[in-house]
Amino acid sequence: MTPVDSLVGDRIKTRRLELGMTQTELANHVSVRFQQVQKYENGQNRVAASRLWQIAEALNVPVSYFFTDLTPEQIPNEETAREQRRRRELVDLFAGLSKQQQSAVMSFLRSVAQEQPAKG
């Protein structure tokens, strides 16, 4: 998969969440299983043009939404795409924790961040 595939997947997920739509609901709109929507959103599977059209309709956006304001300089390289996937994974894992676990993780991260020299 390419960085653009990851970017399209990110925008699918962002818009779906903005609408409060589940992966299953989106999958039903475009006649795929929710696992396929997961793969699109994670950039594991490339979205075919016809499927992207269906997704855009289901999310009530034009197809251009997935590429708006994208310039060649903004297309993430492979390293940036890997970093985006790591961040998504972190967010997904964090969301699966209990409130108490989330609090403990946040405390840990704050303590580690304070130990690091300032960037700049």
mmCIF file of C-alpha atoms in Angstrom:
data_model
loop_
_atom_site.group_PDB
_atom_site.id
_atom_site.type_symbol
_atom_site.label_atom_id
_atom_site.label_comp_id
_atom_site.label_asym_id
_atom_site.label_seq_id
_atom_site.Cartn_x
_atom_site.Cartn_y
_atom_site.Cartn_z
ATOM 1 C CA MET A 1 0.000 0.000 0.000
ATOM 2 C CA THR A 2 1.082 3.553 -0.595
ATOM 3 C CA PRO A 3 0.982 6.589 1.691
ATOM 4 C CA VAL A 4 -1.990 7.857 -0.333
ATOM 5 C CA ASP A 5 -3.893 4.656 0.533
ATOM 6 C CA SER A 6 -3.239 5.397 4.199
ATOM 7 C CA LEU A 7 -4.359 8.990 3.754
ATOM 8 C CA VAL A 8 -7.614 7.927 2.073
ATOM 9 C CA GLY A 9 -8.199 5.414 4.869
ATOM 10 C CA ASP A 10 -7.622 8.100 7.489
ATOM 11 C CA ARG A 11 -10.123 10.397 5.810
ATOM 12 C CA ILE A 12 -12.712 7.607 5.563
ATOM 13 C CA LYS A 13 -12.348 6.931 9.280
ATOM 14 C CA THR A 14 -12.394 10.620 10.214
ATOM 15 C CA ARG A 15 -15.568 11.319 8.252
ATOM 16 C CA ARG A 16 -17.275 8.155 9.502
ATOM 17 C CA LEU A 17 -16.552 9.145 13.097
ATOM 18 C CA GLU A 18 -17.715 12.720 12.459
ATOM 19 C CA LEU A 19 -21.065 11.255 11.426
ATOM 20 C CA GLY A 20 -21.187 8.893 14.409
ATOM 21 C CA MET A 21 -21.352 5.956 12.012
ATOM 22 C CA THR A 22 -20.003 2.537 12.921
ATOM 23 C CA GLN A 23 -17.831 0.467 10.620
ATOM 24 C CA THR A 24 -20.699 -1.996 10.318
ATOM 25 C CA GLU A 25 -23.099 0.740 9.225
ATOM 26 C CA LEU A 26 -20.666 1.985 6.583
ATOM 27 C CA ALA A 27 -20.028 -1.588 5.453
ATOM 28 C CA ASN A 28 -23.763 -2.163 5.022
ATOM 29 C CA HIS A 29 -24.061 1.008 2.912
ATOM 30 C CA VAL A 30 -21.366 -0.169 0.508
ATOM 31 C CA SER A 31 -22.108 -3.921 0.593
ATOM 32 C CA VAL A 32 -18.924 -5.152 2.238
ATOM 33 C CA ARG A 33 -18.161 -6.663 5.639
ATOM 34 C CA PHE A 34 -17.042 -4.406 8.472
ATOM 35 C CA GLN A 35 -13.617 -6.092 8.371
ATOM 36 C CA GLN A 36 -13.149 -4.682 4.872
ATOM 37 C CA VAL A 37 -13.930 -1.185 6.159
ATOM 38 C CA GLN A 38 -11.303 -1.744 8.868
ATOM 39 C CA LYS A 39 -8.772 -2.670 6.205
ATOM 40 C CA TYR A 40 -9.626 0.424 4.161
ATOM 41 C CA GLU A 41 -9.301 2.652 7.206
ATOM 42 C CA ASN A 42 -6.005 1.110 8.248
ATOM 43 C CA GLY A 43 -4.592 1.419 4.751
ATOM 44 C CA GLN A 44 -4.191 -2.357 4.512
ATOM 45 C CA ASN A 45 -6.416 -2.580 1.442
ATOM 46 C CA ARG A 46 -6.576 -0.128 -1.413
ATOM 47 C CA VAL A 47 -10.018 1.316 -2.133
ATOM 48 C CA ALA A 48 -11.092 0.832 -5.741
ATOM 49 C CA ALA A 49 -12.472 3.914 -7.496
ATOM 50 C CA SER A 50 -16.015 2.524 -7.691
ATOM 51 C CA ARG A 51 -15.958 1.577 -3.996
ATOM 52 C CA LEU A 52 -14.579 5.003 -3.070
ATOM 53 C CA TRP A 53 -17.523 6.516 -4.933
ATOM 54 C CA GLN A 54 -19.936 4.409 -2.840
ATOM 55 C CA ILE A 55 -18.123 5.327 0.371
ATOM 56 C CA ALA A 56 -18.271 9.021 -0.526
ATOM 57 C CA GLU A 57 -22.020 8.750 -1.085
ATOM 58 C CA ALA A 58 -22.510 6.885 2.201
ATOM 59 C CA LEU A 59 -20.463 9.528 4.048
ATOM 60 C CA ASN A 60 -22.246 12.361 2.230
ATOM 61 C CA VAL A 61 -19.072 13.902 0.808
ATOM 62 C CA PRO A 62 -17.761 14.339 -2.733
ATOM 63 C CA VAL A 63 -15.001 11.956 -3.805
ATOM 64 C CA SER A 64 -12.684 14.946 -3.865
ATOM 65 C CA TYR A 65 -13.019 15.103 -0.048
ATOM 66 C CA PHE A 66 -10.485 12.287 0.193
ATOM 67 C CA PHE A 67 -7.906 14.291 -1.779
ATOM 68 C CA THR A 68 -8.800 17.938 -1.038
ATOM 69 C CA ASP A 69 -5.862 20.253 -0.436
ATOM 70 C CA LEU A 70 -3.415 17.462 -1.171
ATOM 71 C CA THR A 71 -0.267 18.681 -2.894
ATOM 72 C CA PRO A 72 2.698 16.521 -3.911
ATOM 73 C CA GLU A 73 4.643 17.933 -0.960
ATOM 74 C CA GLN A 74 1.905 16.859 1.438
ATOM 75 C CA ILE A 75 1.782 13.248 0.329
ATOM 76 C CA PRO A 76 3.364 11.410 3.226
ATOM 77 C CA ASN A 77 6.395 9.290 2.541
ATOM 78 C CA GLU A 78 6.639 5.712 3.778
ATOM 79 C CA GLU A 79 8.224 6.771 7.082
ATOM 80 C CA THR A 80 5.421 9.241 7.749
ATOM 81 C CA ALA A 81 2.828 6.616 6.823
ATOM 82 C CA ARG A 82 4.387 4.167 9.315
ATOM 83 C CA GLU A 83 4.299 6.863 11.990
ATOM 84 C CA GLN A 84 0.627 7.561 11.238
ATOM 85 C CA ARG A 85 -0.184 3.853 11.567
ATOM 86 C CA ARG A 86 1.658 3.713 14.914
ATOM 87 C CA ARG A 87 -0.300 6.713 16.176
ATOM 88 C CA ARG A 88 -3.601 5.183 15.047
ATOM 89 C CA GLU A 89 -2.689 1.943 16.777
ATOM 90 C CA LEU A 90 -1.835 3.813 19.960
ATOM 91 C CA VAL A 91 -5.155 5.670 19.897
ATOM 92 C CA ASP A 92 -7.083 2.458 19.219
ATOM 93 C CA LEU A 93 -5.301 0.593 22.021
ATOM 94 C CA PHE A 94 -5.813 3.483 24.430
ATOM 95 C CA ALA A 95 -9.528 3.638 23.613
ATOM 96 C CA GLY A 96 -9.856 -0.035 24.564
ATOM 97 C CA LEU A 97 -8.583 0.565 28.088
ATOM 98 C CA SER A 98 -10.712 1.199 31.152
ATOM 99 C CA LYS A 99 -10.806 4.761 32.535
ATOM 100 C CA GLN A 100 -8.504 3.677 35.366
ATOM 101 C CA GLN A 101 -6.025 2.140 32.925
ATOM 102 C CA GLN A 102 -6.173 5.250 30.729
ATOM 103 C CA SER A 103 -5.382 7.416 33.746
ATOM 104 C CA ALA A 104 -2.412 5.207 34.661
ATOM 105 C CA VAL A 105 -1.087 5.287 31.088
ATOM 106 C CA MET A 106 -1.419 9.085 30.947
ATOM 107 C CA SER A 107 0.464 9.456 34.239
ATOM 108 C CA PHE A 108 3.207 7.200 32.947
ATOM 109 C CA LEU A 109 3.501 9.077 29.650
ATOM 110 C CA ARG A 110 3.616 12.440 31.419
ATOM 111 C CA SER A 111 6.426 11.235 33.671
ATOM 112 C CA VAL A 112 8.409 9.875 30.734
ATOM 113 C CA ALA A 113 7.857 13.051 28.708
ATOM 114 C CA GLN A 114 9.126 15.198 31.584
ATOM 115 C CA GLU A 115 12.354 13.179 31.654
ATOM 116 C CA GLN A 116 13.042 13.831 27.973
ATOM 117 C CA PRO A 117 15.111 16.851 26.933
ATOM 118 C CA ALA A 118 13.052 19.496 25.163
ATOM 119 C CA LYS A 119 12.932 19.243 21.366
ATOM 120 C CA GLY A 120 13.853 22.204 19.340
#
